[in-house]
CSV table of C-alpha atoms and ligand atoms in Angstrom, one decimal:
chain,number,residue,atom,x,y,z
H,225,UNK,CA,1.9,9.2,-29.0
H,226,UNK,CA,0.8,6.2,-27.5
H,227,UNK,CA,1.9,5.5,-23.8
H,228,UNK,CA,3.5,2.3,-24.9
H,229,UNK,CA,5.0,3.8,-28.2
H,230,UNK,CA,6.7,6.2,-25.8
H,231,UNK,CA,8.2,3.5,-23.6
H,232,UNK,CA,9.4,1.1,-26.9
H,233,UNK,CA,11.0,4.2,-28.4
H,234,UNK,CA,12.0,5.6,-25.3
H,235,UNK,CA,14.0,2.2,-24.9
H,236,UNK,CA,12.0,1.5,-21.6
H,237,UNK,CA,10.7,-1.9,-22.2
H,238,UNK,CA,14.1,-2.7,-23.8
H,239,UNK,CA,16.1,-2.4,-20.8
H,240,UNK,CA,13.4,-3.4,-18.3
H,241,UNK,CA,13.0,-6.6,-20.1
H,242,UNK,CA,16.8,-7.4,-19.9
H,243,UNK,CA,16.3,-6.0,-15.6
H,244,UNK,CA,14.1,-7.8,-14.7
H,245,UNK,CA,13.8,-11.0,-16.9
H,246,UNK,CA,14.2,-13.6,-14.1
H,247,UNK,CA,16.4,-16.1,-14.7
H,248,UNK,CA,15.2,-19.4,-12.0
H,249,UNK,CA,19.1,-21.4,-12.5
H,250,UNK,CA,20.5,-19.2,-10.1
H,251,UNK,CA,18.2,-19.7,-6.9
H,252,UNK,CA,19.5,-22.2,-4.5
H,253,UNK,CA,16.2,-25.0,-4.7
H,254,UNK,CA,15.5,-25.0,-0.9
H,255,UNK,CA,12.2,-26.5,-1.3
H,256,UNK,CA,9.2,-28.4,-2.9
H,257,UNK,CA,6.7,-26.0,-5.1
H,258,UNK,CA,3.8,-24.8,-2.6
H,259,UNK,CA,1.1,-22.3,-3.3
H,260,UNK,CA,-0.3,-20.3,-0.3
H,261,UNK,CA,-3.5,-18.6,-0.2
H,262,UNK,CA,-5.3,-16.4,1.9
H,263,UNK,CA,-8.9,-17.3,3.0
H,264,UNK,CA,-10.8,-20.0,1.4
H,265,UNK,CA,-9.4,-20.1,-1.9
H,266,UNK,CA,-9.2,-23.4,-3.0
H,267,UNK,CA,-10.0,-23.0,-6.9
H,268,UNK,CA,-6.9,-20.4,-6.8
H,269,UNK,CA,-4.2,-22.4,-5.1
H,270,UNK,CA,-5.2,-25.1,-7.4
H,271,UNK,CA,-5.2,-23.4,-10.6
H,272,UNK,CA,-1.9,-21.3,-9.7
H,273,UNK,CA,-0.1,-24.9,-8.8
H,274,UNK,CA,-1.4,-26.2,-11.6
H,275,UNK,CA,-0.1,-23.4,-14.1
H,276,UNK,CA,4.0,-23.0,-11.6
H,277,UNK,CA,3.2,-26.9,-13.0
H,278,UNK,CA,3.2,-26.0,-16.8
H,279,UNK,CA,5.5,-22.7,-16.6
H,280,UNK,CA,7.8,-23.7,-13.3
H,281,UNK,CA,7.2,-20.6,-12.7
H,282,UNK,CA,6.3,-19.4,-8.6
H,283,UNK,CA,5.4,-15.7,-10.6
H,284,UNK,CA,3.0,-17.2,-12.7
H,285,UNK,CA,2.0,-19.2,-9.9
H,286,UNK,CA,0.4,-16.6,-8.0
H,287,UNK,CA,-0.8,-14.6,-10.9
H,288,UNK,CA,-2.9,-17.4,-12.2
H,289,UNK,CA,-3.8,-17.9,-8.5
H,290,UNK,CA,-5.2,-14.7,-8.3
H,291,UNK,CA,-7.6,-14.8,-11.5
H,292,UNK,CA,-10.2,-17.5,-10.1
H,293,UNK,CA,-11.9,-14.8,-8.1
H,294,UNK,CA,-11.1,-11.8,-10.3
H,295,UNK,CA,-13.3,-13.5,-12.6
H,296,UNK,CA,-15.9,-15.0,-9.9
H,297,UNK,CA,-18.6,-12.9,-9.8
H,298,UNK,CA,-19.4,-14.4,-6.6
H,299,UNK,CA,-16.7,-13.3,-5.1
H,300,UNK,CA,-17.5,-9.9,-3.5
H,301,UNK,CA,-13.8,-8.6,-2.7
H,302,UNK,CA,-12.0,-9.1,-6.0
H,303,UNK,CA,-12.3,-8.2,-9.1
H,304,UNK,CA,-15.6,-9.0,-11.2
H,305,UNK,CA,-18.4,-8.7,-8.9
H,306,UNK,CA,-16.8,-7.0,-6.1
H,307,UNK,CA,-18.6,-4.5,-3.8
H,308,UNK,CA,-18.2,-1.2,-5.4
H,309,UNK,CA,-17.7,2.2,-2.9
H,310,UNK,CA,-19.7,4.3,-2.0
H,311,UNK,CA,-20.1,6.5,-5.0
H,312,UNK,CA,-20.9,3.2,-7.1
H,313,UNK,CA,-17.6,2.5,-8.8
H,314,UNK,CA,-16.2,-1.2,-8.1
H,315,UNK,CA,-11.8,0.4,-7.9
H,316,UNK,CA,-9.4,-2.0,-8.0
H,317,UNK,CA,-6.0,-2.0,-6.3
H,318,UNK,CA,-3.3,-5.5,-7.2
H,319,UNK,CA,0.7,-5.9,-6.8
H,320,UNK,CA,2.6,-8.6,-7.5
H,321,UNK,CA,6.4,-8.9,-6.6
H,322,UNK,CA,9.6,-11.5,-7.9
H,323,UNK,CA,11.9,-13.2,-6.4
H,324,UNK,CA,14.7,-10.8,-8.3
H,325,UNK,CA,12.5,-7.8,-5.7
H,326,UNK,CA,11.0,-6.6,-9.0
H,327,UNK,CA,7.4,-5.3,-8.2
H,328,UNK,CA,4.4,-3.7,-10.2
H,329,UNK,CA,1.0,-2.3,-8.9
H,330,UNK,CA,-2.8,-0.8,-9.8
H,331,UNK,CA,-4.2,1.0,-7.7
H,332,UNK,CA,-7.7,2.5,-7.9
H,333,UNK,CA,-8.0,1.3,-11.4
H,334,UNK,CA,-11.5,0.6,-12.9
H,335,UNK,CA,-13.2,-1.9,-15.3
H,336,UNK,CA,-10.9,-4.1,-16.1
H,337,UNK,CA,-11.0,-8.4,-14.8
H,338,UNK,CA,-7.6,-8.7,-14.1
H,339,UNK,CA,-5.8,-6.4,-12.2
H,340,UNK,CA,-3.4,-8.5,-11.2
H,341,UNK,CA,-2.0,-8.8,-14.7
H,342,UNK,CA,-2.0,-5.2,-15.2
H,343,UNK,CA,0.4,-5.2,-12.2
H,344,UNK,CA,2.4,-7.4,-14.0
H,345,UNK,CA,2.5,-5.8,-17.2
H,346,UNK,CA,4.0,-2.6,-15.2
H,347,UNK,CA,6.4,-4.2,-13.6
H,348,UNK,CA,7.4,-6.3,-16.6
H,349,UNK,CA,7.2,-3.5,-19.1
H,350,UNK,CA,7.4,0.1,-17.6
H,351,UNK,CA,10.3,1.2,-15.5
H,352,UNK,CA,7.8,1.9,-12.5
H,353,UNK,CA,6.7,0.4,-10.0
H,354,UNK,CA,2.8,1.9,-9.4
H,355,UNK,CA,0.5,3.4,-11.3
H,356,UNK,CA,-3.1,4.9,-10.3
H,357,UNK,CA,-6.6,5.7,-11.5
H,358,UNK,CA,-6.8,6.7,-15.2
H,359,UNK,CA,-3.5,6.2,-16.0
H,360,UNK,CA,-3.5,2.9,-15.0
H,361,UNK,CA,-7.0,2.1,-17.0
H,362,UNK,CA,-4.6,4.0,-20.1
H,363,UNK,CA,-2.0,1.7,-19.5
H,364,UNK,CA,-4.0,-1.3,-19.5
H,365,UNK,CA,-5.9,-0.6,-22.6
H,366,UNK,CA,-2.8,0.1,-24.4
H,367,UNK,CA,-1.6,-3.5,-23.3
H,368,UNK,CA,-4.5,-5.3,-24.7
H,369,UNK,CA,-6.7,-5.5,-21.7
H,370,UNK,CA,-10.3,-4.6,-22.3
H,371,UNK,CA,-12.5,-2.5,-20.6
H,372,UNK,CA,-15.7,-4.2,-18.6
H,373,UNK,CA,-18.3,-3.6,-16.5
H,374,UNK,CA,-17.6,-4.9,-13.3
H,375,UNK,CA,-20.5,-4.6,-11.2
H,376,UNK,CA,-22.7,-7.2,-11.1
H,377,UNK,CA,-26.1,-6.9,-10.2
H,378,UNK,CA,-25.9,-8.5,-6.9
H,379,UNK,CA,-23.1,-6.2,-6.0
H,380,UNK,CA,-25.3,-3.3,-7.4
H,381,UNK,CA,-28.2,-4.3,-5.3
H,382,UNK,CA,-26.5,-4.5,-2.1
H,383,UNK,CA,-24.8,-1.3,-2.7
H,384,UNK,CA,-28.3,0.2,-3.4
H,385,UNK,CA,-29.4,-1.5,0.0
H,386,UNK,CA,-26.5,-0.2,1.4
H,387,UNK,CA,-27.4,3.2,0.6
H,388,UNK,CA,-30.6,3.8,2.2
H,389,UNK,CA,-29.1,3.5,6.0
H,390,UNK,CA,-25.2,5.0,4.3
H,391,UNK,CA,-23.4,4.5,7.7
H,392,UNK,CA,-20.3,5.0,6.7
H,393,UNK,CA,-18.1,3.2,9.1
H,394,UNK,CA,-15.4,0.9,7.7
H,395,UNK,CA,-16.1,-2.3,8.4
H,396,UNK,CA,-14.7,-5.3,7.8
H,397,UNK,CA,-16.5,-8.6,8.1
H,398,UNK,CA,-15.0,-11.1,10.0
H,399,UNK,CA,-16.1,-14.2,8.0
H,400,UNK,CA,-16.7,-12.5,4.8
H,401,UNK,CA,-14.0,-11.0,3.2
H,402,UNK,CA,-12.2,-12.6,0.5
H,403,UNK,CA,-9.4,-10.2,-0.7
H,404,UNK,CA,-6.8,-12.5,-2.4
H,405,UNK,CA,-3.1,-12.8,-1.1
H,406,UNK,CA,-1.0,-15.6,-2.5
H,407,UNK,CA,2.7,-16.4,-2.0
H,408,UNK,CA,4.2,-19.2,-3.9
H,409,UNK,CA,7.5,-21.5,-4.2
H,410,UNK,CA,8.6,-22.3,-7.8
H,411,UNK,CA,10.0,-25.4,-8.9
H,412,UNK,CA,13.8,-23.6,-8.9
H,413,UNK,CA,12.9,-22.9,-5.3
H,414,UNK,CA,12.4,-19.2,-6.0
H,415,UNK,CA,9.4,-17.4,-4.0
H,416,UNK,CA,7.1,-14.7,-5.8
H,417,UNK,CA,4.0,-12.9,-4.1
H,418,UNK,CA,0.9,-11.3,-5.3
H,419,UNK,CA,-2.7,-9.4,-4.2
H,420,UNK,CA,-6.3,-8.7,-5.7
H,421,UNK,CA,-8.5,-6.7,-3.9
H,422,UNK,CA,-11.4,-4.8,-4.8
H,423,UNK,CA,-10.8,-2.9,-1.3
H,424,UNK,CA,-13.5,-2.4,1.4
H,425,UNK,CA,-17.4,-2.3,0.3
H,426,UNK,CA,-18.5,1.1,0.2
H,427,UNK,CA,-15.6,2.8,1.1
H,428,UNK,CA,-14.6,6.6,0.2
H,429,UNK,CA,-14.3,7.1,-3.5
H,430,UNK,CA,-10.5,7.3,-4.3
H,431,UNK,CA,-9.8,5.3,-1.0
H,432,UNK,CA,-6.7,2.8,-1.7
H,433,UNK,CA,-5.8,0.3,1.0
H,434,UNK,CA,-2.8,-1.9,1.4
H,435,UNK,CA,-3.1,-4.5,-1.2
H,436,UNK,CA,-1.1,-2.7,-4.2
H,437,UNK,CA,1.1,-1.7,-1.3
H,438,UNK,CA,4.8,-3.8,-1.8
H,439,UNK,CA,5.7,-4.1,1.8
H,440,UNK,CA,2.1,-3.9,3.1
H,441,UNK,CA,-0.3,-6.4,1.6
H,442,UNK,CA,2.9,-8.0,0.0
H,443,UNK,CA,6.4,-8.7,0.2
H,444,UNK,CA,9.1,-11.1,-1.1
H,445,UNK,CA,12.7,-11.3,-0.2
H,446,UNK,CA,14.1,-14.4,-2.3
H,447,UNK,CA,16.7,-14.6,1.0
H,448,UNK,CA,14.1,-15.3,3.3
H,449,UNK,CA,10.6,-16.1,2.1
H,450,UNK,CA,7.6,-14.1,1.8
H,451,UNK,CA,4.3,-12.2,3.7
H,452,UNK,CA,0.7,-11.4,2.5
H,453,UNK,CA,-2.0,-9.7,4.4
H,454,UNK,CA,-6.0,-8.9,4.5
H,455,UNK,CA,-8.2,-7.3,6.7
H,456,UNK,CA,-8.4,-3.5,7.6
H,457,UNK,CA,-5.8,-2.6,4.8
H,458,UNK,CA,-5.5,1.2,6.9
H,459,UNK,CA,-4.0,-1.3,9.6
H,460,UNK,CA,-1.4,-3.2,7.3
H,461,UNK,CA,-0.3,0.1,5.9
H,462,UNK,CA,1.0,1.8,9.0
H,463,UNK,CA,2.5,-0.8,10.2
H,464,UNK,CA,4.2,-2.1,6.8
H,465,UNK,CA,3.0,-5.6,7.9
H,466,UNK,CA,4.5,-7.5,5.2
H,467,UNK,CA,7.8,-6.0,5.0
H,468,UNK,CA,7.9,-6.7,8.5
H,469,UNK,CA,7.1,-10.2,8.8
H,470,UNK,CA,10.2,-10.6,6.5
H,471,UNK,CA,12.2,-8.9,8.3
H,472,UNK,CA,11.4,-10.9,11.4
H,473,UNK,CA,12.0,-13.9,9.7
H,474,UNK,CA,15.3,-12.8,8.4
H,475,UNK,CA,16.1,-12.4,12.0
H,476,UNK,CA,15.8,-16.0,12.5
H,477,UNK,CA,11.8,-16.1,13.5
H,478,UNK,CA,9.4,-19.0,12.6
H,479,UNK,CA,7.1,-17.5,9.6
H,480,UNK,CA,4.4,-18.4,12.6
H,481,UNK,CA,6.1,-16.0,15.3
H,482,UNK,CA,6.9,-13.7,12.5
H,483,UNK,CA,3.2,-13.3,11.7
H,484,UNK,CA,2.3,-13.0,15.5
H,485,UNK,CA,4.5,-10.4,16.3
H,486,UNK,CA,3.6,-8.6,13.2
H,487,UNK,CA,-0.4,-8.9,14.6
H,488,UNK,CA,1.2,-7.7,18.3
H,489,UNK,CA,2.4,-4.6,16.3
H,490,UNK,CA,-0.7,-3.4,15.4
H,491,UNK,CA,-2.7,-4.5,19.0
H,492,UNK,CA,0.0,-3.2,20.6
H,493,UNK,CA,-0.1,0.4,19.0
H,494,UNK,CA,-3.7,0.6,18.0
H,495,UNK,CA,-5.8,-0.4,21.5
H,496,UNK,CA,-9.0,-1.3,19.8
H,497,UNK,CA,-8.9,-4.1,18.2
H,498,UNK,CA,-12.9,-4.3,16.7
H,499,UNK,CA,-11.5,-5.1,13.0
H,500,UNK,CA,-9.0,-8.0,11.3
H,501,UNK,CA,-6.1,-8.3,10.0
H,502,UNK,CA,-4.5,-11.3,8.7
H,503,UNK,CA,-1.3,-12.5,7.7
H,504,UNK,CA,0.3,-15.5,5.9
H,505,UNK,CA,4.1,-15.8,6.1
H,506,UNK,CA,6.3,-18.7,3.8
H,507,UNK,CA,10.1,-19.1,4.1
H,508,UNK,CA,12.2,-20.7,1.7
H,509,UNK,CA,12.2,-23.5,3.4
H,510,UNK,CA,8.4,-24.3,2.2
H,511,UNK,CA,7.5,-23.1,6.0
H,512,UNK,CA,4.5,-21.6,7.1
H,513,UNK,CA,2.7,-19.8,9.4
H,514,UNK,CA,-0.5,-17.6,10.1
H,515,UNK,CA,-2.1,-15.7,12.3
H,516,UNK,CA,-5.2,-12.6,12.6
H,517,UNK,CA,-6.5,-10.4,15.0
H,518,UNK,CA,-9.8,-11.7,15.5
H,519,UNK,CA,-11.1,-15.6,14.5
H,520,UNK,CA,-12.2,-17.1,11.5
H,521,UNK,CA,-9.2,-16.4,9.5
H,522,UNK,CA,-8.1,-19.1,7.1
H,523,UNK,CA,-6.0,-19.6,4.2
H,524,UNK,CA,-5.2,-22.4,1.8
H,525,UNK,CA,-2.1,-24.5,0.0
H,526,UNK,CA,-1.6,-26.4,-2.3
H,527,UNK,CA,1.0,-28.8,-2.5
H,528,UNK,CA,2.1,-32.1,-4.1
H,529,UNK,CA,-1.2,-31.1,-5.9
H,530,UNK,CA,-3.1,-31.4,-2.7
H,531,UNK,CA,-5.2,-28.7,-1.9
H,532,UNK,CA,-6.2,-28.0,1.9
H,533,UNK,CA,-8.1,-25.3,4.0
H,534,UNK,CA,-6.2,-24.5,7.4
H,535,UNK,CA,-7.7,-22.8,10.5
H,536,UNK,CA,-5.5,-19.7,11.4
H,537,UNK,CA,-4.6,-19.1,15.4
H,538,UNK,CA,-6.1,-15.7,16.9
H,539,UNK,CA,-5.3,-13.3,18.8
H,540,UNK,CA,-9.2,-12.8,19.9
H,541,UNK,CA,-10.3,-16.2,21.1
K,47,LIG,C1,-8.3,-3.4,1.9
K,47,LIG,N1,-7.0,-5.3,2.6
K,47,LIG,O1,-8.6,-2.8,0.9
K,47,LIG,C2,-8.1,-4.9,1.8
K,47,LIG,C3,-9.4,-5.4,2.3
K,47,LIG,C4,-9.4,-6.9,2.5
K,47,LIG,O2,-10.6,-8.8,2.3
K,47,LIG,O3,-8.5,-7.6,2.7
K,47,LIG,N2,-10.6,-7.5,2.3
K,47,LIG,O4,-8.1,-2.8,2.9
């Protein structure tokens, strides 16, 4: 039987429909629409403001954010085009989250654009929360979602370069990384979060990082507002970054000191400090903040339909 026959007769997507179908009348409007962005992403912001435009929608917001680099094949973080491990394979790890705290992820899922859609499907149509590797390619095709080659031949020739020195040693390029996290503000005032990553370049096959991580690379609490991170996923991970700027916000912190203390977590505890992090915080009051490890971070909103690129603080000057 087919994976998704299993869950309509099973009465899964039945009742998760009814769960988690989010209903916008009942959020308290604290705010003006905004889509936030990590790094340089202007074409996303834009195209996810312009869709929370059509749908009202902070959910679809950040999902339609996140396709303009899937699909880039330029863009060598996300999706299409991204820099494959070290074995060859271009994996791909997503999660998006609601402002209900419904969540769906992929992790280490292959050939397929949109990751980020995939995560939606799971959290919109299977009673879980994650699913991995085959099972999330399974899934996917089941839903409609065709299977592609992802790696470009850039991406394969700089793996190929890549291969003849093999030093394996995580690195994460301060300037030029471009892993997608976006956090949004609907037009009922409701926040929704998502990621797209196509992980670190060359890393260990069947490495996941933080970005299909709820709590790590993402989290939203409809109560508070919202965090997103990029960088040295390992980093985010053990030290739930995301989760925890919420929290500190919930405690009454700026989404700015929320995202510094979150940085001060991992300085603190980790001495060395040769490798970023980033994080973006939103409240529901439509404020923001930033902050990374080393310099160059940036990240981008749009709002009233105007789209900017803003300069995070560092801890590294
Ligand atoms: C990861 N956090 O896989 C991702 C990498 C990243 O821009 O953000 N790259 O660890």
């Amino acid at each position: 039987m087919k994976r998704r026959t299993f869950l309509q007769t099973s009465g899964f997507i039945g009742s998760a429909t009814i769960l988690k179908s989010p209903s916008l009348d009942n959020t308290s409007l604290a705010t003006e629409p905004i889509i936030i962005a990590t790094w340089k992403n202007e074409k996303g912001t834009k195209s996810g403001w312009d869709k929370m435009m059509q749908t009202g929608r902070a959910l679809d917001g950040v999902e339609a954010g996140a396709w303009v680099p899937e699909a880039d094949p330029n863009e060598t973080s996300v999706g299409y085009g991204g820099l494959p491990d070290r074995d060859g394979h271009v994996t791909l790890d997503a999660c998006i989250m609601d402002h209900l705290g419904n969540a769906g992820a992929v992790t280490f899922l292959e050939g397929i654009m949109h990751p980020i859609s995939v995560a939606r499907a799971v959290m919109e149509k299977t009673p879980h929360v994650m699913l991995s590797g085959a099972g999330a390619l399974k899934f996917a095709l089941d839903q409609g979602f065709k299977k592609q080659n992802l790696l470009t031949p850039a991406s394969k020739k700089a793996w190929e370069e890549w291969k003849k020195e093999s030093k394996y040693k995580p690195i994460v390029n301060i300037e030029n990384h471009d892993t997608i996290g976006l956090l949004g503000i609907g037009k009922a005032g409701e926040i929704a979060g998502a990621c797209s990553t196509s992980g670190l370049a060359y890393k260990m096959h069947g490495r996941v990082g933080d970005s299909p991580i709820i709590g790590g690379a993402v989290f939203c609490d409809d109560e508070v507002g919202g965090a997103c991170a990029t960088g040295l996923g390992e980093f985010v991970m053990k030290t739930l970054g995301s989760f925890l700027i919420v929290e500190f916000m919930r405690q009454g912190m700026s989404p700015q000191k929320a995202c510094e203390e979150a940085i001060m977590r991992i300085v603190k505890r980790y001495k060395y400090q040769d490798f970023q992090v980033g994080y973006l915080a939103l409240n529901k009051k439509g404020e923001y903040g930033a902050y990374s490890i080393q310099k160059g971070f940036n990240f981008t909103i749009t709002k009233n339909g105007i789209t900017q690129v803003i300069e995070s603080a560092s801890y590294m000057s």
